[in-house]
Amino acid sequence: MWTGGLWFPPNRHSLDSGFRLWWSVNPGWRKARRHRGSGATLTVQGGRGSGNKGDSHGSTPDALSCRNLGRDKTLLPIGARSPRGELPIIDGPAIDIEECKGTKMANTTLEALLADWRIMVETSLREHLASPEPVLDPYMGMMHYHMGWVDREFRPIARSVGKRSRPLLLLLACRTLGLDAEKALPAAVSVELLHAYSLLHDDIEDGDEYRRHSPTVWKIWGIPQAINVGDGLFGCTFRAMAGLHGTGFGSDTVAVAMSMLIDTSIALTEGQFLDIDFEQRTRLSLDDYTRMVQGKTAALFGTCLACGAHLSTNDGPMRERFRQLGEQTGIAYQMLDDINGIWADEDDTGKAPHQDIRRRKKSFPIALAFADRDIGERMVALYSRDMTAENVEATLVLLAAAGIKERCLHLYGRQLDAIRQTQEEIEHALHLEGRPVDLLEEFIGRLLSVPDLK
């Protein structure tokens, strides 16, 4: 059940409060000395079922409650005030954000591996999206444009194709658990196609005219064609996953992977529904935000790691640990994306400055501001008006006055703590089998590094 707050690991009753992000991007993180804060305890409620090879998901993931203890030891939701009015009710920094700004990963082994896998994934994506006949070349060309391979005239170009983070996560899960990544390539391609489909439809639904500094598909060819292209990508998603039959997997294993994909597709639409619905609402809690992100972003991250684990092992509990790690990572990824959407440089986001505010998007910082006792009512009033340049500036001033950016980064640091807890559980379990998990951990650290913020 949803009990509020951000996603934290089960069966943990305290989290390290002095943890720094370089655990995941510095090869020497294991030698780091960690210390425990002397302040508030984070109480976690809920647990997770352990799936098995014949069940696509095990039990439905609980939404774990991360709550702060007030000075009188009363449980309070994140963002709430204690009886004395402190906010947030967390003692000590969870993370030194300054140390992780602009962090670059230096592990050449991982870099070489990712480079090889990106080529492998990209090649397979192009094979899956090859035009079957000349009359359909423009249709497939729209897909190729969305994937970043061609310009609007369908001429090959060298432009950003995205990080391909989701297929790489799936392949890293396989490698961590001892499976040859090439065997899981159809699944990796499938999750990337699902992601591509969701982005194309998101662009339409959100009215976004640019993605990665280029006009979106609907902006060039119109909404009807863009919807159709997205639907085509959605169909290709399942055709790609069916390719597991050709890499040595049995029908039962493929059926479970397909079931994961179906459930994730539904979760994506649920999250998108909430995201769109929030734009019409004047009130929003952090619980609401977390539920939306669980569907919109975290579900696919969780499936990437869970599917990789499913293809690699019959260990149901291990698969669920990987799913939890993916979902936690997805929530942190969305939190960071929302922070960047207001305070990061346009070169880092590929979006117009303050676009989320101009569209009155109910992102993580805005949800936190709505819940604030001092500025909440004024934020609600501002978000009820047209977002003129003056109102955008007024919103930024209010956010700064309430220290929303700093509080967002603090809660983001707490989410990183939770991720590390789950990584430790996986590391402990795999250590008994002599399997390293360094590369997966370092890649997650790279995904979640914080750029310079304004």
Coordinates of C-alpha atoms in Angstrom, one line a residue:
M1 CA 0.0 0.0 0.0
W2 CA 1.0 3.6 -0.4
T3 CA 1.9 5.0 2.9
G4 CA 3.6 8.2 1.8
G5 CA 7.0 9.6 1.2
L6 CA 9.8 8.6 -1.1
W7 CA 10.8 5.0 -1.9
F8 CA 13.2 3.5 0.7
P9 CA 14.3 -0.1 1.1
P10 CA 12.3 -2.5 3.3
N11 CA 13.3 -3.7 6.7
R12 CA 15.6 -0.8 7.4
H13 CA 15.1 1.4 10.5
S14 CA 17.8 3.9 10.1
L15 CA 19.9 5.3 7.2
D16 CA 23.3 6.8 7.2
S17 CA 23.1 10.5 7.2
G18 CA 26.7 11.4 6.3
F19 CA 26.9 9.4 3.1
R20 CA 28.4 11.1 0.0
L21 CA 27.7 10.4 -3.6
W22 CA 31.2 9.3 -4.6
W23 CA 30.4 5.8 -3.4
S24 CA 29.1 5.2 -6.8
V25 CA 31.5 7.1 -9.1
N26 CA 34.8 6.6 -7.3
P27 CA 36.4 3.1 -7.7
G28 CA 37.7 3.5 -4.2
W29 CA 34.3 3.9 -2.5
R30 CA 34.6 0.7 -0.5
K31 CA 37.4 2.2 1.4
A32 CA 35.3 5.2 2.4
R33 CA 34.5 5.5 6.1
R34 CA 30.9 6.1 6.8
H35 CA 29.4 7.6 9.9
R36 CA 26.0 7.7 11.3
G37 CA 24.2 11.0 12.0
S38 CA 23.0 11.6 15.5
G39 CA 19.7 13.0 14.4
A40 CA 16.3 11.8 13.2
T41 CA 15.6 8.2 12.4
L42 CA 13.9 7.3 9.2
T43 CA 11.3 4.7 9.8
V44 CA 10.4 2.4 6.9
Q45 CA 7.2 0.5 6.5
G46 CA 6.2 -2.2 4.1
G47 CA 8.1 -5.1 2.5
R48 CA 8.4 -6.9 -0.8
G49 CA 7.4 -10.3 -1.9
S50 CA 10.0 -12.6 -3.5
G51 CA 9.0 -13.7 -6.9
N52 CA 9.9 -17.0 -8.6
K53 CA 10.8 -18.1 -12.1
G54 CA 7.2 -18.8 -13.0
D55 CA 5.8 -15.5 -11.8
S56 CA 6.6 -12.3 -13.7
H57 CA 6.7 -10.1 -10.7
G58 CA 6.2 -11.9 -7.4
S59 CA 4.0 -9.6 -5.3
T60 CA 3.2 -6.1 -6.3
P61 CA 5.9 -3.7 -5.0
D62 CA 4.9 -1.9 -1.9
A63 CA 5.3 1.9 -1.8
L64 CA 7.5 2.2 1.2
S65 CA 7.0 5.0 3.7
C66 CA 10.0 7.2 4.4
R67 CA 8.9 9.3 7.3
N68 CA 10.8 11.6 9.7
L69 CA 10.6 11.4 13.4
G70 CA 9.8 14.7 15.0
R71 CA 11.5 15.9 18.1
D72 CA 8.8 14.2 20.1
K73 CA 9.4 10.9 18.1
T74 CA 6.1 11.3 16.3
L75 CA 6.1 10.0 12.7
L76 CA 5.6 12.9 10.2
P77 CA 5.5 12.8 6.4
I78 CA 8.4 14.1 4.5
G79 CA 8.0 17.9 4.1
A80 CA 5.8 18.2 7.1
R81 CA 6.7 20.3 10.1
S82 CA 7.4 19.2 13.6
P83 CA 5.5 20.8 16.4
R84 CA 8.3 23.3 16.7
G85 CA 8.0 24.1 13.0
E86 CA 11.4 22.8 11.7
L87 CA 11.5 21.8 8.1
P88 CA 12.7 19.4 6.9
I89 CA 12.8 17.2 10.0
I90 CA 16.2 15.6 9.1
D91 CA 19.4 16.1 11.1
G92 CA 22.7 16.5 9.3
P93 CA 23.4 16.4 5.6
A94 CA 22.5 13.1 3.8
I95 CA 25.0 13.9 1.1
D96 CA 27.5 16.6 0.1
I97 CA 26.0 17.6 -3.2
E98 CA 28.9 19.9 -4.0
E99 CA 31.2 16.9 -4.2
C100 CA 29.1 15.2 -6.8
K101 CA 28.5 18.1 -9.2
G102 CA 30.0 17.4 -12.6
T103 CA 31.4 14.1 -11.4
K104 CA 32.8 12.0 -14.2
M105 CA 33.3 8.3 -14.2
A106 CA 36.9 7.2 -14.9
N107 CA 36.6 3.4 -15.0
T108 CA 37.9 2.6 -18.4
T109 CA 36.7 -1.0 -18.2
L110 CA 33.2 0.1 -17.8
E111 CA 33.6 2.7 -20.5
A112 CA 34.9 0.1 -23.0
L113 CA 32.1 -2.3 -22.0
L114 CA 29.4 0.4 -22.4
A115 CA 30.8 1.5 -25.8
D116 CA 30.6 -2.1 -27.1
W117 CA 27.1 -2.6 -25.8
R118 CA 25.9 0.7 -27.2
I119 CA 27.1 -0.4 -30.7
M120 CA 25.4 -3.8 -30.2
V121 CA 22.1 -2.2 -29.0
E122 CA 22.2 0.5 -31.7
T123 CA 22.8 -2.1 -34.5
S124 CA 20.0 -4.3 -33.3
L125 CA 17.6 -1.3 -33.0
R126 CA 18.3 -0.4 -36.6
E127 CA 17.6 -3.9 -37.7
H128 CA 14.3 -4.0 -35.9
L129 CA 13.3 -0.6 -37.4
A130 CA 14.4 -1.4 -41.0
S131 CA 11.9 -0.4 -43.6
P132 CA 10.1 -3.4 -45.1
E133 CA 9.3 -1.8 -48.4
P134 CA 9.9 1.5 -50.2
V135 CA 6.4 2.8 -49.7
L136 CA 6.9 2.7 -46.0
D137 CA 10.2 4.5 -46.0
P138 CA 8.7 7.8 -44.8
Y139 CA 6.9 6.0 -42.0
M140 CA 10.0 4.3 -40.8
G141 CA 12.0 7.5 -41.4
M142 CA 9.9 9.2 -38.8
M143 CA 10.9 6.5 -36.3
H144 CA 14.5 6.9 -37.3
Y145 CA 14.2 10.6 -36.8
H146 CA 12.8 10.1 -33.3
M147 CA 15.6 7.6 -32.5
G148 CA 18.1 10.3 -33.5
W149 CA 19.6 8.6 -36.6
V150 CA 18.4 11.0 -39.4
D151 CA 17.3 14.6 -39.9
R152 CA 13.8 15.7 -40.9
E153 CA 14.7 15.0 -44.6
F154 CA 15.7 11.4 -43.5
R155 CA 19.4 12.0 -44.2
P156 CA 21.8 10.2 -41.8
I157 CA 23.2 12.6 -39.2
A158 CA 25.4 12.5 -36.2
R159 CA 23.3 13.8 -33.3
S160 CA 22.4 12.7 -29.8
V161 CA 20.6 9.5 -29.6
G162 CA 20.2 9.6 -25.9
K163 CA 22.1 7.6 -23.3
R164 CA 20.4 4.3 -23.9
S165 CA 20.5 3.9 -20.1
R166 CA 17.6 1.4 -19.8
P167 CA 19.1 -1.3 -22.1
L168 CA 22.5 -0.8 -20.5
L169 CA 21.0 -1.3 -17.1
L170 CA 19.4 -4.6 -18.3
L171 CA 22.6 -5.8 -19.7
L172 CA 24.6 -4.9 -16.6
A173 CA 22.1 -6.8 -14.5
C174 CA 22.8 -9.9 -16.7
R175 CA 26.5 -9.4 -16.5
T176 CA 26.4 -9.1 -12.8
L177 CA 24.5 -12.4 -12.5
G178 CA 26.7 -14.2 -14.9
L179 CA 24.7 -14.2 -18.2
D180 CA 26.3 -13.4 -21.6
A181 CA 24.8 -10.0 -22.4
E182 CA 24.3 -10.9 -26.1
K183 CA 21.8 -13.5 -25.1
A184 CA 19.7 -10.8 -23.5
L185 CA 20.0 -8.3 -26.4
P186 CA 16.4 -8.8 -27.6
A187 CA 15.2 -7.7 -24.1
A188 CA 17.5 -4.8 -24.0
V189 CA 16.3 -3.6 -27.4
S190 CA 12.7 -4.1 -26.3
V191 CA 12.9 -1.8 -23.2
E192 CA 14.6 0.9 -25.3
L193 CA 11.8 0.7 -27.9
L194 CA 9.2 0.9 -25.1
H195 CA 11.0 4.0 -23.7
A196 CA 11.1 5.6 -27.2
Y197 CA 7.4 5.0 -27.7
S198 CA 6.6 6.6 -24.3
L199 CA 8.7 9.6 -25.1
L200 CA 7.0 10.2 -28.4
H201 CA 3.6 10.0 -26.9
D202 CA 4.7 12.2 -24.0
D203 CA 5.9 14.9 -26.4
I204 CA 2.4 14.9 -27.9
E205 CA 0.5 14.9 -24.6
D206 CA 2.8 17.5 -23.0
G207 CA 2.9 19.7 -26.0
D208 CA 6.8 19.6 -26.1
E209 CA 8.1 21.1 -29.3
Y210 CA 11.7 20.0 -28.8
R211 CA 13.6 17.0 -27.6
R212 CA 17.4 16.9 -27.4
H213 CA 17.5 20.3 -29.1
S214 CA 15.6 19.1 -32.2
P215 CA 11.9 19.5 -33.1
T216 CA 9.7 16.7 -32.0
V217 CA 8.0 14.3 -34.4
W218 CA 4.5 15.8 -33.9
K219 CA 5.8 19.3 -34.4
I220 CA 7.2 18.3 -37.9
W221 CA 4.7 15.8 -39.2
G222 CA 1.6 16.5 -37.1
I223 CA -0.2 14.8 -34.2
P224 CA -2.0 12.0 -36.2
Q225 CA 1.3 10.8 -37.8
A226 CA 3.1 11.1 -34.5
I227 CA 0.5 9.0 -32.7
N228 CA 0.8 6.3 -35.4
V229 CA 4.6 6.3 -35.3
G230 CA 4.4 5.9 -31.5
D231 CA 2.0 3.0 -31.9
G232 CA 4.3 1.4 -34.3
L233 CA 7.2 1.6 -31.9
F234 CA 5.0 0.1 -29.2
G235 CA 4.3 -2.9 -31.5
C236 CA 8.0 -3.3 -32.3
T237 CA 8.6 -3.5 -28.5
F238 CA 6.9 -6.9 -28.2
R239 CA 8.3 -8.2 -31.5
A240 CA 11.8 -7.4 -30.1
M241 CA 11.2 -9.2 -26.8
A242 CA 9.9 -12.3 -28.7
G243 CA 13.4 -12.5 -30.2
L244 CA 14.5 -14.1 -26.9
H245 CA 13.2 -17.4 -28.4
G246 CA 16.1 -17.2 -30.8
T247 CA 18.9 -16.7 -28.2
G248 CA 18.2 -19.9 -26.3
F249 CA 15.4 -19.1 -23.8
G250 CA 12.4 -21.3 -23.4
S251 CA 8.8 -20.4 -23.9
D252 CA 8.1 -20.0 -20.1
T253 CA 11.0 -17.7 -19.6
V254 CA 10.0 -15.5 -22.6
A255 CA 6.4 -15.5 -21.5
V256 CA 7.4 -14.1 -18.1
A257 CA 9.5 -11.4 -19.8
M258 CA 6.6 -10.5 -22.0
S259 CA 4.4 -10.2 -18.9
M260 CA 6.9 -7.9 -17.3
L261 CA 6.7 -5.7 -20.4
I262 CA 2.9 -5.7 -20.5
D263 CA 2.7 -4.7 -16.8
T264 CA 5.3 -2.0 -17.4
S265 CA 3.4 -0.6 -20.4
I266 CA 0.3 -0.2 -18.2
A267 CA 2.3 1.4 -15.4
L268 CA 3.7 3.9 -17.8
T269 CA 0.2 5.0 -18.9
E270 CA -0.9 5.2 -15.3
G271 CA 2.0 7.4 -14.4
Q272 CA 1.4 9.6 -17.4
F273 CA -2.3 9.9 -16.5
L274 CA -1.4 11.2 -13.1
D275 CA 1.2 13.6 -14.5
I276 CA -1.4 15.1 -16.9
D277 CA -4.0 15.1 -14.2
F278 CA -1.7 17.0 -11.8
E279 CA -1.5 19.8 -14.3
Q280 CA -5.2 20.6 -13.7
R281 CA -5.0 20.3 -9.9
T282 CA -4.2 23.1 -7.5
R283 CA -3.1 20.8 -4.7
L284 CA -0.5 18.2 -4.7
S285 CA 1.3 16.3 -2.0
L286 CA 4.6 14.5 -2.0
D287 CA 2.7 11.2 -1.7
D288 CA 0.9 12.1 -5.0
Y289 CA 4.2 12.9 -6.7
T290 CA 5.7 9.6 -5.5
R291 CA 2.8 7.6 -6.8
M292 CA 3.1 9.3 -10.2
V293 CA 6.8 8.8 -10.5
Q294 CA 6.4 5.1 -9.6
G295 CA 4.5 4.6 -12.8
K296 CA 6.0 7.2 -15.1
T297 CA 9.6 6.5 -14.5
A298 CA 10.5 3.9 -11.8
A299 CA 8.4 1.0 -13.2
L300 CA 10.6 0.8 -16.4
F301 CA 13.8 1.1 -14.5
G302 CA 12.7 -1.6 -12.2
T303 CA 11.7 -3.9 -15.1
C304 CA 15.1 -3.4 -16.7
L305 CA 17.0 -4.8 -13.7
A306 CA 14.3 -7.3 -12.9
C307 CA 14.1 -8.7 -16.4
G308 CA 17.9 -8.9 -16.6
A309 CA 17.8 -10.9 -13.4
H310 CA 14.9 -13.0 -14.6
L311 CA 16.9 -14.1 -17.7
S312 CA 20.0 -14.8 -15.6
T313 CA 18.8 -16.7 -12.5
N314 CA 16.0 -18.8 -11.0
D315 CA 16.5 -16.9 -7.7
G316 CA 13.2 -15.1 -7.2
P317 CA 14.3 -13.0 -4.2
M318 CA 17.4 -11.8 -6.1
R319 CA 15.2 -10.8 -9.0
E320 CA 13.0 -8.7 -6.6
R321 CA 16.1 -7.1 -5.1
F322 CA 17.1 -6.0 -8.6
R323 CA 13.6 -4.7 -9.2
Q324 CA 13.7 -2.7 -6.0
L325 CA 17.1 -1.3 -6.9
G326 CA 15.8 -0.3 -10.3
E327 CA 12.7 1.4 -8.9
Q328 CA 14.7 3.3 -6.4
T329 CA 17.0 4.4 -9.1
G330 CA 14.1 5.4 -11.3
I331 CA 12.6 7.6 -8.5
A332 CA 16.0 9.3 -7.9
Y333 CA 16.4 9.8 -11.6
Q334 CA 13.1 11.5 -11.9
M335 CA 13.8 13.6 -8.8
L336 CA 17.0 14.8 -10.3
D337 CA 15.4 15.4 -13.7
D338 CA 12.8 17.6 -12.0
I339 CA 15.5 19.5 -10.1
N340 CA 17.4 20.0 -13.3
G341 CA 14.2 21.1 -15.0
I342 CA 14.2 24.3 -12.9
W343 CA 17.8 24.9 -12.0
A344 CA 20.1 23.2 -14.5
D345 CA 21.6 24.8 -17.5
E346 CA 19.9 24.3 -20.9
D347 CA 23.0 22.6 -22.2
D348 CA 22.5 19.8 -19.6
T349 CA 18.8 19.3 -20.1
G350 CA 18.2 20.0 -23.8
K351 CA 15.1 22.0 -22.8
A352 CA 14.3 25.6 -22.7
P353 CA 15.1 27.3 -19.4
H354 CA 12.5 26.9 -16.7
Q355 CA 10.2 25.0 -19.1
D356 CA 8.6 23.0 -16.3
I357 CA 7.6 26.2 -14.5
R358 CA 6.3 27.8 -17.7
R359 CA 4.1 24.7 -18.3
R360 CA 3.1 24.8 -14.6
K361 CA 4.3 21.2 -14.3
K362 CA 3.8 19.8 -10.8
S363 CA 7.3 18.5 -10.4
F364 CA 9.2 17.4 -7.3
P365 CA 10.3 21.0 -6.3
I366 CA 6.8 22.3 -6.9
A367 CA 5.1 19.5 -4.8
L368 CA 7.5 20.4 -2.0
A369 CA 6.7 24.1 -2.3
F370 CA 2.9 23.4 -2.3
A371 CA 3.3 21.6 1.0
D372 CA 5.3 24.5 2.6
R373 CA 3.5 26.4 5.3
D374 CA 5.1 29.7 4.4
I375 CA 4.9 29.8 0.6
G376 CA 2.3 27.1 -0.2
E377 CA -0.6 29.4 -0.7
R378 CA 1.3 31.8 -2.8
M379 CA 2.7 29.0 -5.0
V380 CA -0.8 27.7 -5.5
A381 CA -2.0 31.2 -6.5
L382 CA 0.9 31.6 -9.0
Y383 CA 0.3 28.2 -10.5
S384 CA -3.3 29.2 -11.1
R385 CA -2.3 32.0 -13.4
D386 CA -0.7 32.2 -16.9
M387 CA 3.0 31.7 -16.6
T388 CA 4.2 35.0 -18.0
A389 CA 7.9 35.9 -17.7
E390 CA 7.0 37.9 -14.6
N391 CA 5.2 35.0 -13.0
V392 CA 8.1 32.6 -13.8
E393 CA 10.5 35.0 -12.1
A394 CA 8.1 35.4 -9.1
T395 CA 8.0 31.6 -8.8
L396 CA 11.8 31.3 -8.8
V397 CA 12.0 34.0 -6.1
L398 CA 9.5 32.1 -3.9
L399 CA 11.4 28.8 -4.4
A400 CA 14.6 30.5 -3.4
A401 CA 13.1 32.2 -0.4
A402 CA 11.9 28.9 1.0
G403 CA 15.2 27.1 0.2
I404 CA 13.3 24.6 -2.0
K405 CA 16.4 23.7 -4.1
E406 CA 18.4 22.9 -1.0
R407 CA 15.6 20.8 0.5
C408 CA 15.1 18.9 -2.8
L409 CA 18.8 18.1 -2.9
H410 CA 18.7 16.9 0.7
L411 CA 15.8 14.5 0.0
Y412 CA 17.5 13.4 -3.1
G413 CA 20.5 12.6 -1.0
R414 CA 18.3 10.5 1.2
Q415 CA 17.1 8.6 -1.9
L416 CA 20.8 7.9 -2.8
D417 CA 21.2 6.5 0.7
A418 CA 18.3 4.1 0.1
I419 CA 19.8 3.0 -3.2
R420 CA 23.1 2.2 -1.5
Q421 CA 21.3 0.1 1.1
T422 CA 19.8 -2.1 -1.6
Q423 CA 23.1 -2.3 -3.4
E424 CA 24.7 -3.5 -0.2
E425 CA 22.1 -6.3 0.2
I426 CA 22.8 -7.4 -3.4
E427 CA 26.5 -7.2 -3.0
H428 CA 26.4 -9.3 0.2
A429 CA 24.3 -11.9 -1.5
L430 CA 26.5 -12.1 -4.6
H431 CA 29.7 -12.0 -2.6
L432 CA 28.9 -15.5 -1.5
E433 CA 29.0 -16.6 -5.1
G434 CA 32.1 -14.5 -6.0
R435 CA 30.3 -12.2 -8.4
P436 CA 31.4 -8.6 -8.6
V437 CA 28.8 -5.8 -8.8
D438 CA 31.1 -2.8 -9.2
L439 CA 30.2 -1.9 -12.8
L440 CA 26.4 -1.9 -12.1
E441 CA 26.9 0.3 -9.1
E442 CA 29.2 2.7 -10.9
F443 CA 26.9 3.1 -13.8
I444 CA 24.0 3.9 -11.5
G445 CA 26.2 6.5 -9.9
R446 CA 26.9 8.0 -13.2
L447 CA 23.2 8.3 -14.0
L448 CA 22.5 10.1 -10.8
S449 CA 25.4 12.6 -10.7
V450 CA 24.3 16.2 -10.2
P451 CA 25.3 18.9 -12.7
D452 CA 26.0 22.5 -11.9
L453 CA 22.8 24.2 -10.8
K454 CA 21.9 27.8 -11.0

